[in-house]
XYZ file of N, CA and C in Angstrom:
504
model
N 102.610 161.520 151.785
C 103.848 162.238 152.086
C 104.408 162.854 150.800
N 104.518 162.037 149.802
C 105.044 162.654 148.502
C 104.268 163.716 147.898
N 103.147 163.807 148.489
C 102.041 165.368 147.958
C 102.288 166.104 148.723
N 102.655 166.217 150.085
C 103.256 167.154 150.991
C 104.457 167.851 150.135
N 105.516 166.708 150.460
C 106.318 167.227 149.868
C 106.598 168.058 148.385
N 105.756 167.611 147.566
C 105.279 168.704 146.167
C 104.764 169.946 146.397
N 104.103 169.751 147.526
C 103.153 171.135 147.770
C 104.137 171.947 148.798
N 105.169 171.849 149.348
C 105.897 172.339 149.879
C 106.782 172.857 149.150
N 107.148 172.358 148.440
C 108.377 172.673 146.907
C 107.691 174.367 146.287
N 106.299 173.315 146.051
C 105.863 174.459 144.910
C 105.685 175.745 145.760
N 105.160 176.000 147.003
C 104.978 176.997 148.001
C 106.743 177.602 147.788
N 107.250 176.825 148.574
C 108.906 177.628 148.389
C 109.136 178.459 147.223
N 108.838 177.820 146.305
C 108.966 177.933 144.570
C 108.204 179.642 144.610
N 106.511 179.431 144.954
C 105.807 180.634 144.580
C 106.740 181.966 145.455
N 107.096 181.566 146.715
C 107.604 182.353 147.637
C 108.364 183.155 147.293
N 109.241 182.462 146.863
C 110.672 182.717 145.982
C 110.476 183.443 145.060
N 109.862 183.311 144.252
C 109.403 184.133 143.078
C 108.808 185.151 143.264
N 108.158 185.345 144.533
C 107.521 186.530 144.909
C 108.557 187.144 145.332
N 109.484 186.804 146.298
C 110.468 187.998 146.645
C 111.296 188.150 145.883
N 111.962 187.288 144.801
C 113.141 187.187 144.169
C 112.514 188.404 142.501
N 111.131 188.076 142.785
C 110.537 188.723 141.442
C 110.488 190.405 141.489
N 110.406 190.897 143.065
C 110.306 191.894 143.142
C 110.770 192.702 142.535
N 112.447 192.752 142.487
C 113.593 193.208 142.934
C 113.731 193.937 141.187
N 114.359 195.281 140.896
C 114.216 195.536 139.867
C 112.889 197.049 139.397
N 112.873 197.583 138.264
C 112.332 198.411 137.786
C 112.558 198.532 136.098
N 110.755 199.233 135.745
C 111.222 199.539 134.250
C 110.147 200.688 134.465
N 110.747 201.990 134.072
C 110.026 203.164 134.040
C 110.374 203.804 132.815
N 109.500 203.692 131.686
C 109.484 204.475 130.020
C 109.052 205.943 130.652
N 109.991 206.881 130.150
C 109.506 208.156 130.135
C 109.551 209.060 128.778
N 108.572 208.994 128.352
C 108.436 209.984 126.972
C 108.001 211.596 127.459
N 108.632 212.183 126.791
C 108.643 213.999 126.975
C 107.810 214.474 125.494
N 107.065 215.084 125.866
C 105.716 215.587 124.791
C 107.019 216.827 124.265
N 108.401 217.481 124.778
C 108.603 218.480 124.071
C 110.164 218.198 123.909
N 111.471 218.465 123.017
C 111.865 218.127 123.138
C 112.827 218.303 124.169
N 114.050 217.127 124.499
C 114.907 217.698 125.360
C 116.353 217.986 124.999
N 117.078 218.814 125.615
C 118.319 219.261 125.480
C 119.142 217.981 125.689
N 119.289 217.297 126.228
C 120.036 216.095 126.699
C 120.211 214.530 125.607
N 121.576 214.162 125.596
C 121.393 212.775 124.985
C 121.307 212.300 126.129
N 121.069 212.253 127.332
C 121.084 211.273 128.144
C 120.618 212.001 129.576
N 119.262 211.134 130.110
C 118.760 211.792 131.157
C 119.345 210.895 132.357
N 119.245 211.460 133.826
C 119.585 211.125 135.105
C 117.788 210.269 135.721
N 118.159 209.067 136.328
C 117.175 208.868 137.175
C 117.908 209.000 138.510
N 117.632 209.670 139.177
C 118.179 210.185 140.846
C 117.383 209.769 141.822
N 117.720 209.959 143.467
C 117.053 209.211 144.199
C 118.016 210.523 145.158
N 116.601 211.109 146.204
C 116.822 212.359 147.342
C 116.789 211.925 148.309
N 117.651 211.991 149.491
C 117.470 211.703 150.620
C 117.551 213.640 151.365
N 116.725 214.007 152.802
C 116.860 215.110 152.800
C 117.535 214.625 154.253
N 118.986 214.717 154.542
C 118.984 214.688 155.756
C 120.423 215.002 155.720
N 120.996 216.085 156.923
C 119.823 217.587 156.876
C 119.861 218.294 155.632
N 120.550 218.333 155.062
C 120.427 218.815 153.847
C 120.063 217.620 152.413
N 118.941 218.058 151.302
C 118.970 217.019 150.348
C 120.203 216.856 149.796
N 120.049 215.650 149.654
C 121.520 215.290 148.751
C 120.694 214.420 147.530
N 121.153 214.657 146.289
C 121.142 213.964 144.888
C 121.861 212.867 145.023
N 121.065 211.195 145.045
C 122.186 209.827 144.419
C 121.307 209.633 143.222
N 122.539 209.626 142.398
C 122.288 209.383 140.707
C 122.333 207.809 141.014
N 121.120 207.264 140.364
C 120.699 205.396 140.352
C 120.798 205.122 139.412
N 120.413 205.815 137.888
C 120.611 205.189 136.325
C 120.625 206.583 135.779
N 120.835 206.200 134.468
C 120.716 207.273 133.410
C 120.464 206.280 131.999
N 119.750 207.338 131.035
C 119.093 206.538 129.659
C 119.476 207.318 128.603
N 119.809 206.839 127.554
C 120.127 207.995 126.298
C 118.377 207.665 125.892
N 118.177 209.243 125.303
C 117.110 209.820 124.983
C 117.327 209.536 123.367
N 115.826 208.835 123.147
C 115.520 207.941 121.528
C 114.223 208.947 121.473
N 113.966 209.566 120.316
C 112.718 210.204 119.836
C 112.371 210.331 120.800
N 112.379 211.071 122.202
C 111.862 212.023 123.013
C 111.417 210.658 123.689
N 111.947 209.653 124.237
C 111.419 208.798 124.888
C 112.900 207.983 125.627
N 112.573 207.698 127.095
C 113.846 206.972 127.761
C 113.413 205.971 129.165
N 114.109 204.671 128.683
C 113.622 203.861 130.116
C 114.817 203.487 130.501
N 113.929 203.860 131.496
C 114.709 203.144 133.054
C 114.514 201.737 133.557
N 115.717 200.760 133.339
C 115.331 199.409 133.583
C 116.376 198.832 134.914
N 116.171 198.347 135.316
C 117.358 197.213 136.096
C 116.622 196.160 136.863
N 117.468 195.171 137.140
C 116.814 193.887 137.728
C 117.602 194.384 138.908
N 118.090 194.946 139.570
C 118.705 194.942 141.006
C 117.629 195.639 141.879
N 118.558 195.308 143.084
C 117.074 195.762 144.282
C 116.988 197.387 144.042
N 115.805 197.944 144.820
C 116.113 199.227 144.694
C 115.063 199.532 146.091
N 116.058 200.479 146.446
C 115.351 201.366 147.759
C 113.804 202.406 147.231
N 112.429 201.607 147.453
C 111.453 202.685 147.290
C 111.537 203.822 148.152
N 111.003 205.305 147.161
C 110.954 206.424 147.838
C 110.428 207.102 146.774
N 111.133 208.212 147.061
C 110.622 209.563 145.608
C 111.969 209.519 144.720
N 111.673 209.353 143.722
C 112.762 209.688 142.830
C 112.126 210.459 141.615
N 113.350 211.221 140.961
C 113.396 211.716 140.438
C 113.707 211.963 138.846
N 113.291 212.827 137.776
C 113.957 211.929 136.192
C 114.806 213.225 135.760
N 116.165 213.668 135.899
C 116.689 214.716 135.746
C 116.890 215.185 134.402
N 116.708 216.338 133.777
C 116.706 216.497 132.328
C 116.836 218.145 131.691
N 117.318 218.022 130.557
C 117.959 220.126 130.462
C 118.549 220.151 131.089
N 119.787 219.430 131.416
C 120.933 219.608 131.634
C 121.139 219.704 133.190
N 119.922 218.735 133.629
C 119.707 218.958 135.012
C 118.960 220.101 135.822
N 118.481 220.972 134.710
C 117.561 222.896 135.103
C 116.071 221.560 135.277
N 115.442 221.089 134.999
C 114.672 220.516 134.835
C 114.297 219.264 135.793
N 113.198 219.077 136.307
C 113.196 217.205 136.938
C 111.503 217.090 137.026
N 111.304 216.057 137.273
C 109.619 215.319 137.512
C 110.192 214.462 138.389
N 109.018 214.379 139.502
C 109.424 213.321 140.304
C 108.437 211.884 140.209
N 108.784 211.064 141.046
C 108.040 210.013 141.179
C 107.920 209.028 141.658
N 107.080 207.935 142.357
C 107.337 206.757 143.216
C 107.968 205.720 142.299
N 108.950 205.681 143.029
C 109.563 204.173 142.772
C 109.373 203.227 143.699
N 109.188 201.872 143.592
C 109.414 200.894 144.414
C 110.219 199.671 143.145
N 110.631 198.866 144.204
C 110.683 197.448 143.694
C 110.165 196.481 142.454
N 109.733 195.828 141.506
C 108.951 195.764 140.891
C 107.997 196.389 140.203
N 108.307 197.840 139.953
C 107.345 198.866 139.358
C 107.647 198.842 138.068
N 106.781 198.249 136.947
C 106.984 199.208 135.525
C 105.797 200.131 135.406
N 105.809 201.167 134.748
C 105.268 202.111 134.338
C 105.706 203.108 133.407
N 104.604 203.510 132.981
C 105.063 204.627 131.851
C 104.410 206.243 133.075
N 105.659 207.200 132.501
C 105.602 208.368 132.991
C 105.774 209.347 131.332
N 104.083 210.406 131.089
C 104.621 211.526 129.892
C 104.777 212.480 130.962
N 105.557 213.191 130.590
C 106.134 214.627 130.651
C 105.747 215.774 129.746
N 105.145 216.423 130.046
C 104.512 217.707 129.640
C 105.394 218.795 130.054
N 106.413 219.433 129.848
C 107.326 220.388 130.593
C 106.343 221.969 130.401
N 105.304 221.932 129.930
C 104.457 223.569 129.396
C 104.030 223.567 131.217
N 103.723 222.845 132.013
C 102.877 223.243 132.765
C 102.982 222.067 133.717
N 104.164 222.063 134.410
C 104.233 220.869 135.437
C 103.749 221.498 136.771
N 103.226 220.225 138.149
C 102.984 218.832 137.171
C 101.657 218.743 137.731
N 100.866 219.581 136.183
C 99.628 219.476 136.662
C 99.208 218.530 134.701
N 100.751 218.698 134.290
C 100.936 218.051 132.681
C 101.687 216.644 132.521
N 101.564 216.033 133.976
C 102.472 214.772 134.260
C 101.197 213.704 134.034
N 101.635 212.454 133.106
C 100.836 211.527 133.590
C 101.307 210.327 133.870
N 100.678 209.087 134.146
C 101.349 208.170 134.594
C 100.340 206.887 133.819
N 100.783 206.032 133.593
C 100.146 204.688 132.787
C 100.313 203.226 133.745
N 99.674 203.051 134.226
C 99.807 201.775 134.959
C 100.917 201.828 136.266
N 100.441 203.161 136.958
C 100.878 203.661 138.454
C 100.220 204.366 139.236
N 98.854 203.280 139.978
C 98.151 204.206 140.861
C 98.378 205.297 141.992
N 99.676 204.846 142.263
C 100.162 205.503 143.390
C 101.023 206.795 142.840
N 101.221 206.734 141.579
C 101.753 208.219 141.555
C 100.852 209.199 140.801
N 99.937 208.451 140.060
C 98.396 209.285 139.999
C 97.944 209.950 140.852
N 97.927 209.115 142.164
C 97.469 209.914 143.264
C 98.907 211.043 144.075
N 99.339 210.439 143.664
C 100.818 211.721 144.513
C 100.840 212.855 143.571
N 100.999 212.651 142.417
C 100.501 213.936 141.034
C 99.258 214.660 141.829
N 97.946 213.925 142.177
C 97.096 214.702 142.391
C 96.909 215.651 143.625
N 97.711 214.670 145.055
C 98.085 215.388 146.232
C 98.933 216.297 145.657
N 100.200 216.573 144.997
C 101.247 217.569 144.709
C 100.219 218.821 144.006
N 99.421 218.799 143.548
C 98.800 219.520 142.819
C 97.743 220.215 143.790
N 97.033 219.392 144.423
C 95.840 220.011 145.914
C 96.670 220.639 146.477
N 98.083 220.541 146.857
C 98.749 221.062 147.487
C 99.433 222.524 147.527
N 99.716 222.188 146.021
C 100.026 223.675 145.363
C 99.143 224.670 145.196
N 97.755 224.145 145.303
C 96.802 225.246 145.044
C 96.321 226.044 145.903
N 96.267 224.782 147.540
C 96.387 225.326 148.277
C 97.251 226.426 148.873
N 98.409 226.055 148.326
C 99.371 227.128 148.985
C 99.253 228.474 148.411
N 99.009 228.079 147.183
C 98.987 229.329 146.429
C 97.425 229.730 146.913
N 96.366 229.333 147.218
C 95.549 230.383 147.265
C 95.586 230.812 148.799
N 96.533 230.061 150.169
C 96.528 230.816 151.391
C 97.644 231.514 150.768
N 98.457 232.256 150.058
C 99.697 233.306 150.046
C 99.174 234.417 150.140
N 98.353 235.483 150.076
C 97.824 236.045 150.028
C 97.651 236.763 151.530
N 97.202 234.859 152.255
C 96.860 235.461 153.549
C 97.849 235.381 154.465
N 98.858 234.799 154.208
C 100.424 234.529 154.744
C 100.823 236.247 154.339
N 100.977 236.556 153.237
C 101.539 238.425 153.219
C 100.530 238.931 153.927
N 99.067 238.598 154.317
C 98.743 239.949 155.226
C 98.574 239.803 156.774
N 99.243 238.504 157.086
C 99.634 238.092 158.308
C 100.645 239.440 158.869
N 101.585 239.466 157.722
C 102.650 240.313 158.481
C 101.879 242.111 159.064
N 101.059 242.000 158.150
C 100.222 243.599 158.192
C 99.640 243.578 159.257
N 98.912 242.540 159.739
C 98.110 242.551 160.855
C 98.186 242.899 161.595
N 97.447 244.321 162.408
C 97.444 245.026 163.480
C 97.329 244.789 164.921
N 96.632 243.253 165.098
C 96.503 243.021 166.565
C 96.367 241.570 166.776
N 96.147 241.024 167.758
C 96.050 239.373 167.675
C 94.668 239.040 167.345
N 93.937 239.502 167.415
C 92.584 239.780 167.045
C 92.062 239.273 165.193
N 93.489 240.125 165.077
C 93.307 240.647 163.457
C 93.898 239.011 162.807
N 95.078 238.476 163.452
C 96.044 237.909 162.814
C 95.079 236.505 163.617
N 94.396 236.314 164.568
C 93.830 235.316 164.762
C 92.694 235.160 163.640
N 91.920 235.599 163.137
C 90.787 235.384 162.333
C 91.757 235.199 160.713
N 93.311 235.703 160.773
C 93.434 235.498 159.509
C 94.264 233.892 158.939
N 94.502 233.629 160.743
C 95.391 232.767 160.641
C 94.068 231.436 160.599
N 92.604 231.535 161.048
C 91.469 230.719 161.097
C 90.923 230.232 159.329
N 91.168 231.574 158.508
C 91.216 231.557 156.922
C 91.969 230.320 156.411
N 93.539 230.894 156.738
C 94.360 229.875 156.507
C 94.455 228.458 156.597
N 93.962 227.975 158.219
C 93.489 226.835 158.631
C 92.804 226.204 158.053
N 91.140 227.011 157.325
C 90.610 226.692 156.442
C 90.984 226.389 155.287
N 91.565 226.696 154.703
C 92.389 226.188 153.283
C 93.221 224.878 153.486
N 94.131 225.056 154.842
C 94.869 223.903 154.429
C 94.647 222.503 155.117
N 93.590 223.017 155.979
C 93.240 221.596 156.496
C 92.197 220.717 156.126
N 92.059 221.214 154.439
C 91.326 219.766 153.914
C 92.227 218.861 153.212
N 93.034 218.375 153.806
C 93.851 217.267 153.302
C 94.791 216.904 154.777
């Protein structure tokens, strides 16, 4: 009975620590250029119906580098790192328990974003990016949609399109 009871403790114990450990974030963001700001915004978008901006933290900016820390809970989603006076942002997954490092490349976002010990926004960087290319290479066929002379015409162009965007 007294090993039950230890092994029940310690279970509660691990439990506990698993949910109680979650709760919290530390996201270092260093900028490869500099920024206008002593102090950047970490924000959080909800789009309904219109997006709305909730400001969650802000960091004064040390040699082109700023983290984002707190032990409180936090709602995962997309958030955001606001900067230049707010003309500027990178986005990114947050959850619960996430540290990670995010660089910022502002020459060429965000195909100049990287991420250090965050698989999941490696891969959202890389969907945001398939995505953009896609769009940008059906635009082309989106302006000659409008030209299109018959359903004929606008069916085979709209089959192009399909092709582009339905590999993902």
């Amino acid at each position: 009975i007294y090993m039950k009871k230890i092994a029940l403790i310690s279970c509660l114990l691990g439990l506990s620590s698993m949910v109680w450990g979650k709760n919290g974030y530390e996201v270092k963001v260093k900028f490869k250029q500099p920024v206008s700001d002593q102090h950047v915004t970490l924000a959080h978008y909800y789009v309904k119906p219109f997006p709305k901006v909730y400001k969650k933290d802000s960091a004064q900016v040390i040699n082109n580098e700023v983290v984002f820390k707190s032990k409180d809970s936090l709602l995962g989603g997309i958030y955001m790192v606001l900067f230049n006076n707010n003309s500027n942002f990178a986005e990114m997954l947050l959850d619960n328990g996430d540290q990670f490092e995010m660089i910022v490349d502002t020459a060429n976002q965000p195909h100049n974003i990287k991420f250090n010990n965050s698989k999941a926004n490696q891969d959202f960087y890389r969907y945001q990016i398939a995505m953009g290319d896609r769009r940008k290479n059906a635009q082309p066929l989106y302006e000659s949609l409008s030209k299109a002379k018959n359903k004929k015409d606008s069916a085979a162009i709209n089959a192009k399109i399909d092709a582009i965007t339905e590999k993902f």
